[in-house]
mmCIF file of C-alpha atoms in Angstrom:
data_model
loop_
_atom_site.group_PDB
_atom_site.id
_atom_site.type_symbol
_atom_site.label_atom_id
_atom_site.label_comp_id
_atom_site.label_asym_id
_atom_site.label_seq_id
_atom_site.Cartn_x
_atom_site.Cartn_y
_atom_site.Cartn_z
ATOM 1 C CA LYS A 82 -30.823 92.172 -4.208
ATOM 2 C CA GLN A 83 -29.846 94.190 -1.160
ATOM 3 C CA GLU A 84 -26.647 96.220 -1.503
ATOM 4 C CA VAL A 85 -24.977 98.044 1.353
ATOM 5 C CA THR A 86 -22.531 100.909 0.790
ATOM 6 C CA GLN A 87 -20.350 102.682 3.335
ATOM 7 C CA ILE A 88 -18.830 106.118 2.917
ATOM 8 C CA PRO A 89 -16.086 107.135 3.420
ATOM 9 C CA ALA A 90 -13.890 104.092 2.833
ATOM 10 C CA ALA A 91 -11.261 105.541 5.163
ATOM 11 C CA LEU A 92 -11.138 108.416 7.625
ATOM 12 C CA SER A 93 -8.309 109.938 9.651
ATOM 13 C CA VAL A 94 -9.110 112.432 12.413
ATOM 14 C CA PRO A 95 -7.294 114.008 15.374
ATOM 15 C CA GLU A 96 -8.182 112.831 18.851
ATOM 16 C CA GLY A 97 -11.210 114.536 20.366
ATOM 17 C CA GLU A 98 -13.135 115.130 17.156
ATOM 18 C CA ASN A 99 -16.739 114.120 16.724
ATOM 19 C CA LEU A 100 -17.257 112.092 13.567
ATOM 20 C CA VAL A 101 -19.951 110.496 11.437
ATOM 21 C CA LEU A 102 -19.775 107.262 9.462
ATOM 22 C CA ASN A 103 -22.381 106.642 6.773
ATOM 23 C CA CYS A 104 -24.152 103.504 5.611
ATOM 24 C CA SER A 105 -26.746 103.252 2.832
ATOM 25 C CA PHE A 106 -28.825 100.322 1.626
ATOM 26 C CA THR A 107 -30.873 99.792 -1.516
ATOM 27 C CA ASP A 108 -33.896 97.870 -0.193
ATOM 28 C CA SER A 109 -35.691 99.719 2.603
ATOM 29 C CA ALA A 110 -37.644 96.604 3.677
ATOM 30 C CA ILE A 111 -35.090 95.675 6.323
ATOM 31 C CA TYR A 112 -35.638 93.838 9.593
ATOM 32 C CA ASN A 113 -32.813 95.601 11.411
ATOM 33 C CA LEU A 114 -29.437 97.240 10.931
ATOM 34 C CA GLN A 115 -26.310 96.541 12.942
ATOM 35 C CA TRP A 116 -22.996 98.287 13.352
ATOM 36 C CA PHE A 117 -19.887 96.198 14.017
ATOM 37 C CA ARG A 118 -16.290 96.994 14.906
ATOM 38 C CA GLN A 119 -13.342 94.991 13.578
ATOM 39 C CA ASP A 120 -9.816 95.335 14.949
ATOM 40 C CA PRO A 121 -6.866 94.304 12.731
ATOM 41 C CA GLY A 122 -6.496 90.534 12.551
ATOM 42 C CA LYS A 123 -9.615 89.970 14.621
ATOM 43 C CA GLY A 124 -13.238 89.026 14.123
ATOM 44 C CA LEU A 125 -16.203 91.398 14.354
ATOM 45 C CA THR A 126 -17.761 92.731 17.534
ATOM 46 C CA SER A 127 -21.361 93.952 17.559
ATOM 47 C CA LEU A 128 -21.689 97.611 18.650
ATOM 48 C CA LEU A 129 -25.283 98.678 18.118
ATOM 49 C CA LEU A 130 -28.479 97.251 16.725
ATOM 50 C CA ILE A 131 -31.385 99.312 15.412
ATOM 51 C CA GLN A 132 -34.671 97.562 14.776
ATOM 52 C CA SER A 133 -36.609 98.673 11.709
ATOM 53 C CA SER A 134 -39.205 100.363 13.935
ATOM 54 C CA GLN A 135 -36.572 102.431 15.774
ATOM 55 C CA ARG A 136 -34.864 105.657 14.770
ATOM 56 C CA GLU A 137 -31.733 105.526 16.916
ATOM 57 C CA GLN A 138 -29.744 103.647 19.519
ATOM 58 C CA THR A 139 -27.056 104.884 21.879
ATOM 59 C CA SER A 140 -24.224 103.172 23.712
ATOM 60 C CA GLY A 141 -21.754 105.375 25.539
ATOM 61 C CA ARG A 142 -20.088 107.680 23.017
ATOM 62 C CA LEU A 143 -21.749 105.913 20.090
ATOM 63 C CA ASN A 144 -25.075 106.874 18.563
ATOM 64 C CA ALA A 145 -26.571 105.153 15.538
ATOM 65 C CA SER A 146 -29.540 106.484 13.601
ATOM 66 C CA LEU A 147 -31.735 104.852 10.995
ATOM 67 C CA ASP A 148 -33.842 106.413 8.244
ATOM 68 C CA LYS A 149 -35.521 103.525 6.459
ATOM 69 C CA SER A 150 -37.335 105.663 3.913
ATOM 70 C CA SER A 151 -34.096 107.102 2.569
ATOM 71 C CA GLY A 152 -32.127 103.884 3.055
ATOM 72 C CA ARG A 153 -29.542 105.427 5.358
ATOM 73 C CA SER A 154 -27.905 104.922 8.712
ATOM 74 C CA THR A 155 -25.229 106.947 10.457
ATOM 75 C CA LEU A 156 -22.871 106.057 13.274
ATOM 76 C CA TYR A 157 -21.861 109.071 15.341
ATOM 77 C CA ILE A 158 -18.762 108.796 17.525
ATOM 78 C CA ALA A 159 -18.336 111.562 20.075
ATOM 79 C CA ALA A 160 -14.973 112.753 21.404
ATOM 80 C CA SER A 161 -12.983 110.213 19.413
ATOM 81 C CA GLN A 162 -10.021 108.434 21.039
ATOM 82 C CA PRO A 163 -7.049 106.533 19.576
ATOM 83 C CA GLY A 164 -8.641 103.341 20.912
ATOM 84 C CA ASP A 165 -11.532 103.918 18.498
ATOM 85 C CA SER A 166 -9.193 103.183 15.579
ATOM 86 C CA ALA A 167 -10.660 100.161 13.784
ATOM 87 C CA THR A 168 -12.806 99.206 10.803
ATOM 88 C CA TYR A 169 -16.513 99.870 11.257
ATOM 89 C CA LEU A 170 -19.015 97.805 9.294
ATOM 90 C CA CYS A 171 -22.756 98.059 8.964
ATOM 91 C CA ALA A 172 -25.009 95.141 8.048
ATOM 92 C CA VAL A 173 -28.709 94.693 7.323
ATOM 93 C CA ARG A 174 -30.656 91.533 7.955
ATOM 94 C CA GLU A 175 -32.129 89.792 4.911
ATOM 95 C CA GLY A 176 -33.964 86.608 5.846
ATOM 96 C CA ASN A 177 -31.567 84.340 7.720
ATOM 97 C CA LYS A 178 -28.460 86.238 6.724
ATOM 98 C CA LEU A 179 -26.695 89.539 7.110
ATOM 99 C CA VAL A 180 -25.614 91.696 4.151
ATOM 100 C CA PHE A 181 -22.506 93.721 4.988
ATOM 101 C CA GLY A 182 -21.030 96.928 3.680
ATOM 102 C CA ALA A 183 -17.314 97.092 2.834
ATOM 103 C CA GLY A 184 -16.530 99.075 5.968
ATOM 104 C CA THR A 185 -14.936 102.379 6.942
ATOM 105 C CA ILE A 186 -11.344 102.267 8.205
ATOM 106 C CA LEU A 187 -11.045 104.816 11.019
ATOM 107 C CA ARG A 188 -7.772 106.146 12.360
ATOM 108 C CA VAL A 189 -7.798 108.486 15.341
ATOM 109 C CA LYS A 190 -4.463 110.267 15.769
ATOM 110 C CA SER A 191 -3.182 111.212 19.219
ATOM 111 C CA ASN B 249 -16.053 79.165 27.387
ATOM 112 C CA ALA B 250 -13.913 79.369 24.234
ATOM 113 C CA GLY B 251 -16.590 80.990 22.004
ATOM 114 C CA VAL B 252 -16.010 80.382 18.277
ATOM 115 C CA THR B 253 -12.736 78.650 17.444
ATOM 116 C CA GLN B 254 -11.354 78.578 13.921
ATOM 117 C CA THR B 255 -8.406 76.523 12.702
ATOM 118 C CA PRO B 256 -6.008 76.965 11.061
ATOM 119 C CA LYS B 257 -5.272 80.696 11.452
ATOM 120 C CA PHE B 258 -3.105 80.714 8.332
ATOM 121 C CA GLN B 259 -2.868 78.347 5.365
ATOM 122 C CA VAL B 260 -1.110 78.386 2.008
ATOM 123 C CA LEU B 261 -2.387 76.091 -0.726
ATOM 124 C CA LYS B 262 -1.470 75.378 -4.293
ATOM 125 C CA THR B 263 -4.110 75.618 -7.009
ATOM 126 C CA GLY B 264 -6.151 72.429 -7.156
ATOM 127 C CA GLN B 265 -5.481 71.300 -3.593
ATOM 128 C CA SER B 266 -8.353 70.661 -1.220
ATOM 129 C CA MET B 267 -8.605 71.528 2.440
ATOM 130 C CA THR B 268 -11.034 72.005 5.291
ATOM 131 C CA LEU B 269 -11.359 75.058 7.519
ATOM 132 C CA GLN B 270 -12.599 74.051 10.926
ATOM 133 C CA CYS B 271 -15.105 75.959 13.045
ATOM 134 C CA ALA B 272 -16.267 74.910 16.487
ATOM 135 C CA GLN B 273 -18.417 76.685 19.068
ATOM 136 C CA ASP B 274 -19.154 75.681 22.650
ATOM 137 C CA MET B 275 -22.158 77.955 23.244
ATOM 138 C CA ASN B 276 -24.852 75.531 22.037
ATOM 139 C CA HIS B 277 -25.641 77.853 19.143
ATOM 140 C CA GLU B 278 -28.046 76.523 16.532
ATOM 141 C CA TYR B 279 -27.121 79.045 13.822
ATOM 142 C CA MET B 280 -23.646 78.932 12.247
ATOM 143 C CA SER B 281 -22.306 80.639 9.159
ATOM 144 C CA TRP B 282 -19.204 81.151 7.032
ATOM 145 C CA TYR B 283 -18.203 84.491 5.506
ATOM 146 C CA ARG B 284 -15.279 85.523 3.375
ATOM 147 C CA GLN B 285 -13.783 89.010 3.606
ATOM 148 C CA ASP B 286 -11.986 90.583 0.680
ATOM 149 C CA PRO B 287 -10.517 94.097 0.461
ATOM 150 C CA GLY B 288 -13.127 96.647 -0.564
ATOM 151 C CA MET B 289 -15.943 94.089 -0.629
ATOM 152 C CA GLY B 290 -16.910 93.597 2.987
ATOM 153 C CA LEU B 291 -18.063 90.221 4.251
ATOM 154 C CA ARG B 292 -19.951 87.909 1.910
ATOM 155 C CA LEU B 293 -21.911 84.919 3.137
ATOM 156 C CA ILE B 294 -20.759 81.544 1.773
ATOM 157 C CA HIS B 295 -22.975 78.991 3.563
ATOM 158 C CA TYR B 296 -25.025 78.895 6.718
ATOM 159 C CA SER B 297 -26.827 76.391 8.919
ATOM 160 C CA VAL B 298 -29.868 76.836 11.186
ATOM 161 C CA GLY B 299 -29.265 73.543 13.000
ATOM 162 C CA ALA B 300 -27.631 70.122 12.848
ATOM 163 C CA GLY B 301 -28.325 68.421 9.532
ATOM 164 C CA ILE B 302 -29.520 71.654 7.850
ATOM 165 C CA THR B 303 -27.378 73.800 5.570
ATOM 166 C CA ASP B 304 -28.132 76.435 2.959
ATOM 167 C CA GLN B 305 -26.248 78.521 0.429
ATOM 168 C CA GLY B 306 -25.318 82.119 0.896
ATOM 169 C CA GLU B 307 -24.214 84.712 -1.632
ATOM 170 C CA VAL B 308 -20.980 83.039 -2.869
ATOM 171 C CA PRO B 309 -21.266 79.238 -2.371
ATOM 172 C CA ASN B 310 -19.481 78.009 -5.496
ATOM 173 C CA GLY B 311 -16.310 76.029 -4.795
ATOM 174 C CA TYR B 312 -17.229 75.395 -1.160
ATOM 175 C CA ASN B 313 -19.012 72.590 0.681
ATOM 176 C CA VAL B 314 -20.306 72.467 4.235
ATOM 177 C CA SER B 315 -21.873 69.901 6.533
ATOM 178 C CA ARG B 316 -23.415 70.126 9.997
ATOM 179 C CA SER B 317 -23.355 66.708 11.618
ATOM 180 C CA THR B 318 -23.207 68.154 15.149
ATOM 181 C CA THR B 319 -24.412 71.373 16.784
ATOM 182 C CA GLU B 320 -20.832 72.312 17.703
ATOM 183 C CA ASP B 321 -18.990 71.959 14.386
ATOM 184 C CA PHE B 322 -19.418 73.559 10.968
ATOM 185 C CA PRO B 323 -16.454 72.767 8.685
ATOM 186 C CA LEU B 324 -15.940 74.539 5.367
ATOM 187 C CA ARG B 325 -14.394 72.458 2.590
ATOM 188 C CA LEU B 326 -12.589 73.845 -0.431
ATOM 189 C CA LEU B 327 -12.902 71.200 -3.110
ATOM 190 C CA SER B 328 -10.237 72.376 -5.579
ATOM 191 C CA ALA B 329 -8.606 75.599 -4.434
ATOM 192 C CA ALA B 330 -8.320 78.504 -6.873
ATOM 193 C CA PRO B 331 -6.432 81.820 -6.517
ATOM 194 C CA SER B 332 -9.834 83.575 -6.400
ATOM 195 C CA GLN B 333 -10.428 81.850 -3.056
ATOM 196 C CA THR B 334 -7.522 83.726 -1.455
ATOM 197 C CA SER B 335 -9.298 85.539 1.357
ATOM 198 C CA VAL B 336 -9.898 85.781 5.077
ATOM 199 C CA TYR B 337 -12.632 83.425 6.227
ATOM 200 C CA PHE B 338 -14.810 84.052 9.276
ATOM 201 C CA CYS B 339 -17.095 81.663 11.060
ATOM 202 C CA ALA B 340 -19.922 83.177 13.127
ATOM 203 C CA SER B 341 -22.657 81.702 15.283
ATOM 204 C CA SER B 342 -25.725 82.681 17.315
ATOM 205 C CA TYR B 343 -28.582 80.951 19.096
ATOM 206 C CA GLY B 344 -30.949 81.681 16.258
ATOM 207 C CA PRO B 345 -30.876 83.463 12.903
ATOM 208 C CA PRO B 346 -28.968 86.753 13.254
ATOM 209 C CA LYS B 347 -31.758 89.025 14.465
ATOM 210 C CA GLY B 348 -29.149 91.032 16.294
ATOM 211 C CA SER B 349 -30.858 91.220 19.661
ATOM 212 C CA GLY B 350 -29.921 89.382 22.830
ATOM 213 C CA ALA B 351 -28.864 85.813 22.185
ATOM 214 C CA ASN B 352 -29.149 86.222 18.443
ATOM 215 C CA VAL B 353 -26.189 88.571 18.162
ATOM 216 C CA LEU B 354 -23.549 86.891 16.011
ATOM 217 C CA THR B 355 -20.308 85.808 17.706
ATOM 218 C CA PHE B 356 -17.380 85.768 15.304
ATOM 219 C CA GLY B 357 -14.231 83.672 15.289
ATOM 220 C CA ALA B 358 -10.818 85.305 14.833
ATOM 221 C CA GLY B 359 -10.606 84.335 11.167
ATOM 222 C CA SER B 360 -8.557 82.044 8.932
ATOM 223 C CA ARG B 361 -6.293 83.649 6.332
ATOM 224 C CA LEU B 362 -6.015 81.496 3.208
ATOM 225 C CA THR B 363 -3.620 82.074 0.325
ATOM 226 C CA VAL B 364 -3.935 80.038 -2.872
ATOM 227 C CA LEU B 365 -0.913 80.160 -5.163
#
């Protein structure tokens, strides 16, 4: 059974810092991995998708990497801003469903 | 284009009561799913559907029923509410199974917060 773990559970940084969020999964036979953002009281918004054959994807200040062999993905956020404050979740595809991690709560202080 | 609409946004039930959480999408999505989100546990899949008339169980289906009589609607029924079902429920949909690319990126509703006393 696929299990997805995210570390740290919470992170507080000053504005402008570069930061890394971690995601690990137990079964390396994944189809793809996605990173989502969730704002308080809202649903999830897809940020980045990495196919199993890819090593990284970039969107603006966000860069996600994937190392299937070690069962790890990282989300790198450059020059963090207060507007980046949210919960970040990673999820791997297993058949017709997604398996989610518990998320990292990020707070960027101005 | 309303996207994915969930009702109600908030609900309080007593143990043993039944209720239905509604989910509707206007994007002609074939794939629809229900997740519950609990603190420290992320989102867990309850039930999903790959098209009208087809449903399947997810990770935590016990205590919940679903049906998919139309493409647009995917209601989630709690048969006899228990305190363990206190959670935030999310409905999500996509054109096909959540492959994550293009049209198969999941669109989430805003959530329904349920408290069972």
